[in-house]
Short mmCIF file of C-alpha atoms in Angstrom, two decimals:
data_model
loop_
_atom_site.label_atom_id
_atom_site.label_comp_id
_atom_site.label_asym_id
_atom_site.label_seq_id
_atom_site.Cartn_x
_atom_site.Cartn_y
_atom_site.Cartn_z
CA UNK A 1 96.78 193.88 26.63
CA UNK A 2 96.69 191.93 29.89
CA UNK A 3 99.70 189.99 31.08
CA UNK A 4 99.02 186.34 31.84
CA UNK A 5 100.86 184.97 34.84
CA UNK A 6 103.17 182.11 33.93
CA UNK A 7 103.71 179.47 36.59
CA UNK A 8 107.30 178.23 36.76
CA UNK A 9 108.76 175.41 38.87
CA UNK A 10 111.61 177.44 40.41
CA UNK A 11 111.05 179.63 43.44
CA UNK A 12 113.24 182.55 42.37
CA UNK A 13 115.51 183.82 39.63
CA UNK A 14 118.51 183.02 41.83
CA UNK A 15 117.50 179.36 41.88
CA UNK A 16 117.15 179.32 38.09
CA UNK A 17 120.60 180.89 37.62
CA UNK A 18 122.08 178.51 40.19
CA UNK A 19 120.82 175.49 38.22
CA UNK A 20 122.15 177.01 35.01
CA UNK A 21 125.61 177.33 36.56
CA UNK A 22 125.46 173.65 37.54
CA UNK A 23 124.49 172.47 34.06
CA UNK A 24 127.09 174.69 32.36
CA UNK A 25 130.18 174.65 34.61
CA UNK A 26 133.41 176.34 33.43
CA UNK A 27 135.13 172.94 33.60
CA UNK A 28 133.08 169.78 33.19
CA UNK A 29 132.56 167.97 36.48
CA UNK A 30 130.18 165.03 36.54
CA UNK A 31 129.17 165.56 40.17
CA UNK A 32 128.34 169.24 39.57
CA UNK A 33 126.36 168.54 36.42
CA UNK A 34 124.51 165.72 38.20
CA UNK A 35 123.33 168.21 40.82
CA UNK A 36 121.94 170.36 38.04
CA UNK A 37 120.16 167.36 36.52
CA UNK A 38 118.68 166.50 39.92
CA UNK A 39 117.37 170.06 40.26
CA UNK A 40 115.69 169.82 36.86
CA UNK A 41 114.07 166.53 37.92
CA UNK A 42 112.77 168.31 41.02
CA UNK A 43 111.33 171.03 38.77
CA UNK A 44 109.68 168.37 36.61
CA UNK A 45 107.89 166.99 39.67
CA UNK A 46 106.40 170.44 40.27
CA UNK A 47 105.10 170.73 36.72
CA UNK A 48 105.32 173.39 33.99
CA UNK A 49 108.95 172.55 33.23
CA UNK A 50 110.22 174.42 30.15
CA UNK A 51 111.06 172.12 27.29
CA UNK A 52 114.53 173.65 26.91
CA UNK A 53 115.41 172.90 30.54
CA UNK A 54 114.26 169.29 30.15
CA UNK A 55 116.34 168.86 26.99
CA UNK A 56 119.40 170.37 28.66
CA UNK A 57 119.19 167.89 31.52
CA UNK A 58 118.67 165.05 29.05
CA UNK A 59 121.82 165.99 27.10
CA UNK A 60 123.79 166.49 30.30
CA UNK A 61 122.88 162.99 31.47
CA UNK A 62 124.44 161.59 28.30
CA UNK A 63 127.74 163.29 29.10
CA UNK A 64 127.57 162.05 32.69
CA UNK A 65 126.96 158.49 31.50
CA UNK A 66 129.94 158.68 29.13
CA UNK A 67 132.10 160.07 31.93
CA UNK A 68 131.15 157.16 34.20
CA UNK A 69 131.87 154.72 31.37
CA UNK A 70 135.37 156.16 30.99
CA UNK A 71 136.20 156.26 34.70
CA UNK A 72 134.58 153.18 36.21
CA UNK A 73 134.17 149.65 34.92
CA UNK A 74 135.77 149.93 31.54
CA UNK A 75 139.35 150.34 32.69
CA UNK A 76 139.79 146.60 32.33
CA UNK A 77 140.43 146.42 28.60
CA UNK A 78 140.39 142.63 28.76
CA UNK A 79 136.62 142.67 29.20
CA UNK A 80 135.84 143.67 25.65
CA UNK A 81 132.24 142.44 25.69
CA UNK A 82 131.35 144.82 28.54
CA UNK A 83 132.94 147.69 26.63
CA UNK A 84 131.02 146.98 23.44
CA UNK A 85 127.73 146.57 25.32
CA UNK A 86 128.28 149.82 27.21
CA UNK A 87 129.09 151.68 23.99
CA UNK A 88 125.92 150.35 22.40
CA UNK A 89 123.83 151.58 25.32
CA UNK A 90 125.58 154.94 25.17
CA UNK A 91 124.86 155.28 21.43
CA UNK A 92 121.21 154.49 22.05
CA UNK A 93 121.06 157.10 24.82
CA UNK A 94 122.69 159.80 22.69
CA UNK A 95 120.43 158.90 19.75
CA UNK A 96 117.27 159.20 21.81
CA UNK A 97 118.42 162.57 23.20
CA UNK A 98 119.13 163.94 19.71
CA UNK A 99 115.81 162.62 18.36
CA UNK A 100 113.83 164.21 21.19
CA UNK A 101 115.78 167.46 20.81
CA UNK A 102 114.97 167.86 17.11
CA UNK A 103 111.41 166.53 17.27
CA UNK A 104 110.52 168.52 20.37
CA UNK A 105 111.67 171.87 18.97
CA UNK A 106 110.19 171.26 15.53
CA UNK A 107 106.80 170.07 16.84
CA UNK A 108 106.53 173.06 19.17
CA UNK A 109 107.10 175.43 16.22
CA UNK A 110 104.58 173.83 13.87
CA UNK A 111 101.36 175.67 13.06
CA UNK A 112 98.21 173.50 13.11
CA UNK A 113 96.77 173.19 9.64
CA UNK A 114 99.95 174.48 8.00
CA UNK A 115 102.48 171.76 8.73
CA UNK A 116 105.96 172.15 7.26
CA UNK A 117 108.78 169.70 6.77
CA UNK A 118 111.15 169.00 9.63
CA UNK A 119 114.09 170.36 7.63
CA UNK A 120 112.45 173.72 6.87
CA UNK A 121 111.36 174.30 10.46
CA UNK A 122 114.77 173.26 11.79
CA UNK A 123 116.48 175.69 9.43
CA UNK A 124 114.25 178.48 10.72
CA UNK A 125 115.20 177.61 14.30
CA UNK A 126 118.91 177.58 13.53
CA UNK A 127 119.33 173.81 13.82
CA UNK A 128 121.80 172.54 11.17
CA UNK A 129 120.47 170.11 8.58
CA UNK A 130 123.10 167.52 9.43
CA UNK A 131 121.42 167.12 12.83
CA UNK A 132 118.10 166.55 11.07
CA UNK A 133 119.72 163.87 8.92
CA UNK A 134 121.32 162.37 12.03
CA UNK A 135 117.93 162.22 13.68
CA UNK A 136 116.51 160.44 10.60
CA UNK A 137 119.38 157.94 10.54
CA UNK A 138 119.05 157.19 14.27
CA UNK A 139 115.33 156.59 13.81
CA UNK A 140 115.15 154.57 10.59
CA UNK A 141 118.69 153.39 9.79
CA UNK A 142 121.78 152.14 11.61
CA UNK A 143 122.80 154.01 14.76
CA UNK A 144 125.37 156.72 13.98
CA UNK A 145 128.84 156.52 15.47
CA UNK A 146 129.45 157.60 19.04
CA UNK A 147 131.71 160.48 18.02
CA UNK A 148 129.08 161.88 15.64
CA UNK A 149 126.34 161.57 18.23
CA UNK A 150 128.52 163.27 20.83
CA UNK A 151 129.17 166.17 18.43
CA UNK A 152 125.42 166.52 17.91
CA UNK A 153 124.83 166.58 21.67
CA UNK A 154 127.51 169.24 22.13
CA UNK A 155 125.91 171.37 19.44
CA UNK A 156 122.51 170.90 21.09
CA UNK A 157 123.91 172.09 24.43
CA UNK A 158 125.33 175.20 22.80
CA UNK A 159 122.04 175.84 20.98
CA UNK A 160 120.04 175.52 24.21
CA UNK A 161 122.38 177.88 26.02
CA UNK A 162 122.23 180.50 23.28
CA UNK A 163 118.49 180.38 22.65
CA UNK A 164 117.24 179.74 26.20
CA UNK A 165 119.62 180.06 29.14
CA UNK A 166 121.77 183.01 28.02
CA UNK A 167 118.82 184.76 26.40
CA UNK A 168 116.88 184.57 29.65
CA UNK A 169 119.87 185.93 31.55
CA UNK A 170 120.20 188.85 29.15
CA UNK A 171 116.50 189.59 29.56
CA UNK A 172 116.86 189.42 33.33
CA UNK A 173 119.83 191.80 33.25
CA UNK A 174 117.83 194.20 31.10
CA UNK A 175 114.90 194.02 33.53
CA UNK A 176 117.17 194.70 36.49
CA UNK A 177 118.57 197.78 34.74
CA UNK A 178 115.08 199.10 34.01
CA UNK A 179 113.98 198.38 37.59
CA UNK A 180 116.79 200.63 38.80
CA UNK A 181 115.46 203.42 36.56
CA UNK A 182 111.90 203.30 37.92
CA UNK A 183 112.40 205.57 41.00
CA UNK A 184 114.17 208.18 38.88
CA UNK A 185 111.47 208.07 36.22
CA UNK A 186 108.75 208.61 38.83
CA UNK A 187 110.66 211.53 40.36
CA UNK A 188 111.09 213.04 36.90
CA UNK A 189 107.38 212.57 36.22
CA UNK A 190 106.41 214.41 39.40
CA UNK A 191 108.88 217.21 38.65
CA UNK A 192 107.54 217.70 35.13
CA UNK A 193 103.91 217.65 36.28
CA UNK A 194 104.65 219.95 39.21
CA UNK A 195 106.82 222.47 37.34
CA UNK A 196 104.91 222.90 34.10
CA UNK A 197 101.41 221.85 35.15
CA UNK A 198 100.59 220.60 31.67
CA UNK A 199 103.23 217.87 31.61
CA UNK A 200 105.39 219.46 28.91
CA UNK A 201 109.12 218.80 28.83
CA UNK A 202 111.33 221.20 30.75
CA UNK A 203 115.09 221.57 30.30
CA UNK A 204 116.48 218.08 29.77
CA UNK A 205 113.48 216.21 31.15
CA UNK A 206 111.17 214.05 29.09
CA UNK A 207 107.53 215.11 28.62
CA UNK A 208 105.15 213.54 31.10
CA UNK A 209 103.38 211.62 28.32
CA UNK A 210 106.66 210.03 27.23
CA UNK A 211 107.45 209.01 30.81
CA UNK A 212 103.99 207.47 31.18
CA UNK A 213 104.36 205.54 27.92
CA UNK A 214 107.78 204.25 28.97
CA UNK A 215 106.65 203.14 32.43
CA UNK A 216 103.53 201.46 31.07
CA UNK A 217 105.58 199.69 28.42
CA UNK A 218 107.91 198.36 31.09
CA UNK A 219 104.96 197.20 33.18
CA UNK A 220 103.51 195.26 30.24
CA UNK A 221 106.82 193.64 29.29
CA UNK A 222 107.78 191.94 32.55
CA UNK A 223 106.10 190.82 35.76
CA UNK A 224 109.12 191.87 37.84
CA UNK A 225 109.05 195.36 36.30
CA UNK A 226 105.32 195.61 36.93
CA UNK A 227 105.83 194.70 40.59
CA UNK A 228 108.66 197.22 40.96
CA UNK A 229 106.58 200.03 39.42
CA UNK A 230 103.66 199.26 41.75
CA UNK A 231 105.90 199.23 44.81
CA UNK A 232 107.64 202.49 43.87
CA UNK A 233 104.35 204.27 43.13
CA UNK A 234 102.99 203.08 46.47
CA UNK A 235 106.12 204.34 48.24
CA UNK A 236 105.66 207.81 46.76
CA UNK A 237 101.97 207.90 47.64
CA UNK A 238 102.68 206.82 51.21
CA UNK A 239 105.58 209.24 51.73
CA UNK A 240 103.96 212.31 50.16
CA UNK A 241 100.61 212.51 51.92
CA UNK A 242 99.91 213.11 55.60
CA UNK A 243 96.23 214.07 55.36
CA UNK A 244 93.34 213.13 53.12
CA UNK A 245 94.17 213.37 49.42
CA UNK A 246 92.97 216.41 47.51
CA UNK A 247 91.97 217.02 43.89
CA UNK A 248 95.49 218.20 43.09
CA UNK A 249 96.90 214.83 44.13
CA UNK A 250 94.40 213.02 41.92
CA UNK A 251 95.20 215.31 38.99
CA UNK A 252 98.91 214.63 39.42
CA UNK A 253 98.61 210.86 39.29
CA UNK A 254 95.63 210.48 36.94
CA UNK A 255 97.68 210.51 33.67
CA UNK A 256 99.81 207.62 34.91
CA UNK A 257 96.99 205.64 36.53
CA UNK A 258 94.84 205.96 33.40
CA UNK A 259 97.52 204.25 31.30
CA UNK A 260 98.62 201.53 33.69
CA UNK A 261 97.38 198.06 32.91
CA UNK A 262 94.74 196.20 34.87
CA UNK A 263 97.22 194.02 36.74
CA UNK A 264 99.28 197.07 37.70
CA UNK A 265 96.26 198.73 39.30
CA UNK A 266 95.34 195.52 41.11
CA UNK A 267 98.83 195.12 42.54
CA UNK A 268 99.02 198.80 43.47
CA UNK A 269 95.81 198.43 45.45
CA UNK A 270 97.12 195.31 47.20
CA UNK A 271 100.36 197.08 48.15
CA UNK A 272 98.47 200.08 49.57
CA UNK A 273 96.01 197.85 51.40
CA UNK A 274 98.84 195.82 52.93
CA UNK A 275 100.44 199.01 54.22
CA UNK A 276 97.04 200.06 55.52
CA UNK A 277 96.98 197.07 57.85
CA UNK A 278 100.21 198.06 59.60
CA UNK A 279 98.62 200.08 62.40
CA UNK A 280 101.74 199.84 64.52
CA UNK A 281 103.96 201.38 61.85
CA UNK A 282 101.86 204.19 60.32
CA UNK A 283 100.48 207.41 61.76
CA UNK A 284 96.72 207.76 61.79
CA UNK A 285 96.81 210.69 59.36
CA UNK A 286 98.72 208.51 56.96
CA UNK A 287 96.17 205.74 57.46
CA UNK A 288 93.39 208.09 56.39
CA UNK A 289 95.32 209.03 53.26
CA UNK A 290 95.89 205.37 52.40
CA UNK A 291 92.16 204.67 52.82
CA UNK A 292 91.41 207.58 50.50
CA UNK A 293 93.76 206.25 47.82
CA UNK A 294 92.30 202.75 48.10
CA UNK A 295 88.78 204.14 47.76
CA UNK A 296 89.85 206.26 44.78
CA UNK A 297 91.25 203.21 42.99
CA UNK A 298 88.09 201.22 43.74
CA UNK A 299 85.64 203.85 42.53
CA UNK A 300 87.61 205.17 39.56
CA UNK A 301 89.30 202.07 38.13
CA UNK A 302 88.86 198.72 39.84
CA UNK A 303 85.09 198.56 40.38
CA UNK A 304 83.85 201.35 38.11
CA UNK A 305 81.02 200.76 35.66
CA UNK A 306 83.50 199.73 32.98
CA UNK A 307 86.13 198.59 35.44
CA UNK A 308 88.13 195.43 35.58
CA UNK A 309 86.30 192.27 34.51
CA UNK A 310 88.04 190.11 37.10
CA UNK A 311 88.37 191.68 40.54
CA UNK A 312 88.07 188.58 42.70
CA UNK A 313 91.73 188.88 43.70
CA UNK A 314 91.11 192.34 45.16
CA UNK A 315 88.21 191.08 47.26
CA UNK A 316 90.28 188.11 48.44
CA UNK A 317 93.13 190.42 49.46
CA UNK A 318 90.74 192.43 51.64
CA UNK A 319 89.08 189.42 53.25
CA UNK A 320 92.30 187.51 53.90
CA UNK A 321 93.80 190.41 55.90
CA UNK A 322 90.89 192.39 57.33
CA UNK A 323 91.42 195.54 59.40
CA UNK A 324 89.21 198.28 60.81
CA UNK A 325 89.06 199.97 57.40
CA UNK A 326 88.02 196.87 55.44
CA UNK A 327 84.22 197.36 55.80
CA UNK A 328 84.22 200.78 54.16
CA UNK A 329 86.27 199.45 51.23
CA UNK A 330 83.86 196.54 50.78
CA UNK A 331 80.93 198.97 50.88
CA UNK A 332 82.54 201.00 48.11
CA UNK A 333 82.85 197.85 46.01
CA UNK A 334 79.16 197.08 46.53
CA UNK A 335 78.14 200.66 45.72
CA UNK A 336 80.02 200.45 42.41
CA UNK A 337 78.81 196.94 41.58
CA UNK A 338 75.53 196.20 43.42
CA UNK A 339 75.63 192.62 42.20
CA UNK A 340 78.34 191.95 44.77
CA UNK A 341 75.99 192.88 47.62
CA UNK A 342 74.59 189.42 48.43
CA UNK A 343 78.11 188.00 48.62
CA UNK A 344 79.82 190.81 50.54
CA UNK A 345 77.11 192.04 52.93
CA UNK A 346 77.60 189.11 55.38
CA UNK A 347 81.31 189.89 55.57
CA UNK A 348 80.66 193.60 56.04
CA UNK A 349 78.19 192.99 58.88
CA UNK A 350 80.50 190.52 60.56
CA UNK A 351 83.56 192.78 60.36
CA UNK A 352 81.52 195.70 61.72
CA UNK A 353 80.27 193.60 64.62
CA UNK A 354 83.79 192.40 65.43
CA UNK A 355 85.09 195.98 65.41
CA UNK A 356 82.31 197.19 67.70
CA UNK A 357 82.83 194.22 70.02
CA UNK A 358 86.51 195.09 70.33
CA UNK A 359 85.58 198.66 71.17
CA UNK A 360 83.11 197.51 73.83
CA UNK A 361 85.89 195.51 75.47
CA UNK A 362 88.04 198.64 75.65
CA UNK A 363 87.85 200.64 78.88
CA UNK A 364 88.22 203.88 76.91
CA UNK A 365 85.23 203.18 74.69
CA UNK A 366 82.22 205.36 75.41
CA UNK A 367 79.00 205.42 73.44
CA UNK A 368 78.23 204.16 69.96
CA UNK A 369 75.68 206.89 69.21
CA UNK A 370 78.28 208.89 67.30
CA UNK A 371 78.89 205.98 64.97
CA UNK A 372 75.23 205.55 64.07
CA UNK A 373 74.94 209.12 62.70
CA UNK A 374 78.29 209.31 60.96
CA UNK A 375 77.24 208.38 57.43
CA UNK A 376 77.47 211.07 54.73
CA UNK A 377 77.71 211.27 50.98
CA UNK A 378 81.49 211.02 50.55
CA UNK A 379 82.09 208.69 53.48
CA UNK A 380 84.38 211.11 55.34
CA UNK A 381 82.34 210.73 58.52
CA UNK A 382 82.67 206.97 58.38
CA UNK A 383 86.42 207.32 57.94
CA UNK A 384 86.51 209.43 61.11
CA UNK A 385 84.68 206.68 62.98
CA UNK A 386 87.07 204.05 61.67
CA UNK A 387 89.98 206.29 62.57
CA UNK A 388 88.58 206.59 66.09
CA UNK A 389 88.37 202.82 66.34
CA UNK A 390 91.96 202.45 65.17
CA UNK A 391 93.14 205.06 67.68
CA UNK A 392 91.44 203.25 70.54
CA UNK A 393 92.95 199.96 69.45
CA UNK A 394 96.38 201.55 69.36
CA UNK A 395 95.94 203.19 72.76
CA UNK A 396 94.89 199.89 74.26
CA UNK A 397 97.96 198.30 72.69
CA UNK A 398 99.09 194.80 73.48
CA UNK A 399 97.31 194.72 76.86
CA UNK A 400 94.06 193.56 75.23
CA UNK A 401 93.41 189.94 75.95
CA UNK A 402 96.50 189.53 78.14
CA UNK A 403 96.08 186.68 80.63
CA UNK A 404 98.32 186.04 83.62
CA UNK A 405 98.58 182.48 84.82
CA UNK A 406 100.04 181.07 87.99
CA UNK A 407 102.78 178.54 87.64
CA UNK A 408 100.92 176.03 89.83
CA UNK A 409 97.24 175.68 90.61
CA UNK A 410 95.53 173.52 93.20
CA UNK A 411 92.10 173.27 91.62
CA UNK A 412 91.02 171.54 88.42
CA UNK A 413 89.90 173.35 85.28
CA UNK A 414 86.30 174.53 85.19
CA UNK A 415 83.98 174.63 82.21
CA UNK A 416 83.52 178.20 81.00
CA UNK A 417 79.96 179.57 81.23
CA UNK A 418 77.96 179.22 78.04
CA UNK A 419 77.30 182.98 77.92
CA UNK A 420 81.01 183.67 77.48
CA UNK A 421 81.18 181.64 74.28
CA UNK A 422 81.15 183.49 70.97
CA UNK A 423 80.09 182.14 67.59
CA UNK A 424 82.87 182.07 64.97
CA UNK A 425 82.22 181.29 61.27
CA UNK A 426 83.75 178.09 59.94
CA UNK A 427 87.25 178.69 58.65
CA UNK A 428 88.07 181.57 61.00
CA UNK A 429 90.19 181.57 64.13
CA UNK A 430 88.84 182.64 67.55
CA UNK A 431 88.27 186.38 67.55
CA UNK A 432 87.26 186.40 63.90
CA UNK A 433 90.80 186.30 62.54
CA UNK A 434 91.37 184.87 59.07
CA UNK A 435 94.17 182.26 59.06
CA UNK A 436 97.14 182.98 56.83
CA UNK A 437 97.74 179.91 54.68
CA UNK A 438 100.61 181.39 52.66
CA UNK A 439 103.67 179.17 52.81
CA UNK A 440 107.16 180.69 53.08
CA UNK A 441 109.95 179.87 50.66
CA UNK A 442 111.02 176.28 51.42
CA UNK A 443 114.69 177.13 51.44
CA UNK A 444 117.18 179.78 50.60
CA UNK A 445 119.16 179.26 47.42
CA UNK A 446 122.84 180.08 47.67
CA UNK A 447 123.77 182.96 45.39
CA UNK A 448 125.81 182.16 42.32
CA UNK A 449 129.52 182.63 42.53
CA UNK A 450 130.08 186.13 41.22
CA UNK A 451 133.36 185.08 39.63
CA UNK A 452 131.51 182.96 37.03
CA UNK A 453 130.63 185.04 34.01
CA UNK A 454 127.89 183.06 32.32
CA UNK A 455 128.09 184.75 28.96
CA UNK A 456 131.84 184.77 28.49
CA UNK A 457 133.34 181.53 29.75
CA UNK A 458 134.10 178.65 27.41
CA UNK A 459 131.82 175.66 27.81
CA UNK A 460 133.32 172.21 27.88
CA UNK A 461 130.48 171.07 25.62
CA UNK A 462 132.05 172.85 22.63
CA UNK A 463 135.16 174.44 21.27
CA UNK A 464 134.28 178.09 21.58
CA UNK A 465 132.46 180.67 23.66
CA UNK A 466 128.71 180.79 23.42
#
């Protein structure tokens, strides 16, 4: 089973909970609820707005309109015509909201080819039949009274909170609890594997197979849990090894890696590769170990003969943030899937040429003869060459390419000689760098007031706790 990414209009869970707190305040305030409605409209402009969120904003607008009617122009009781006209508009607004609420939920639950009556589907969803009758009356008969329509809208708000907003919050709380358990589960897994060798349970610990099943189940149930598991596994791999990985390391992690889903393995590779690019923050021995783990994932899982059917994201991750170790990883991908050769060979040659050019510019660089004869069966010689390149880049540090300019000059600029120009492929920056087009979060969402307990306070849309 492969998780399908679901695009949502909010940037974070905090933003979603913040909007929920605006739409369901402890005490009804039109200005606060209006802010929540405005946020939902902003989500709608981004697309993929959940139907429940749209319906909540639609119901909330009805309450805001009624609040304005009670506080603004209708204080002058002498103007009876304005009052009757406003009440008629309000009844129409409430009626349309109730109709869309019932029809939207029922239509979304219908099975093509096996259509059921609106009443039967509504009963299955927990929508009372009197709301179905109210929807029928508002559509085909006289408009119901304002008090009855308002009661229906209040019930709809409570239904939406119970079946969407609060349910999502409970799921999020459950995910957060399981995320906190991930480091302990991994530690327990390593202890069981290390102590017993065969993964059997010892003392009060779970068997290794049970731990693997639990972690894999968490990874398949939630995207946030999958991300947390990948990050924690990467942390352990990075912290444990200081040299090239051995067969014992592979044996330790193979039971877990074999059971992890495709997206988990992809994200684990991306996390390790991202750490691999941090030359300023990792020792060279650790870099070699990270390269070995990346190559192991490529050859054993990601690009194996029966590997992942869609690995374009892995290739993109390597090409968007290339480093001195990227060519050897791309070569491993081509060796596993030769059909990728025509597409990846130009990138491999270019990255190799850029790396050698950087070495030639270094004063500490000697001869390239050692690099030409460094290929072997397992690629360890090539890793040594790449490690040597990385070490020279680190030793040269930030002095490479440093230019000192005088504050004032007396002569005009001169055209640089043509021989000093270097060809750069279209789409790359000077020096062969790939531009980073990832946009940061547009804004920080204020955290929700911790004093508001979303599942216990009494909503003003009804007479009891949800």
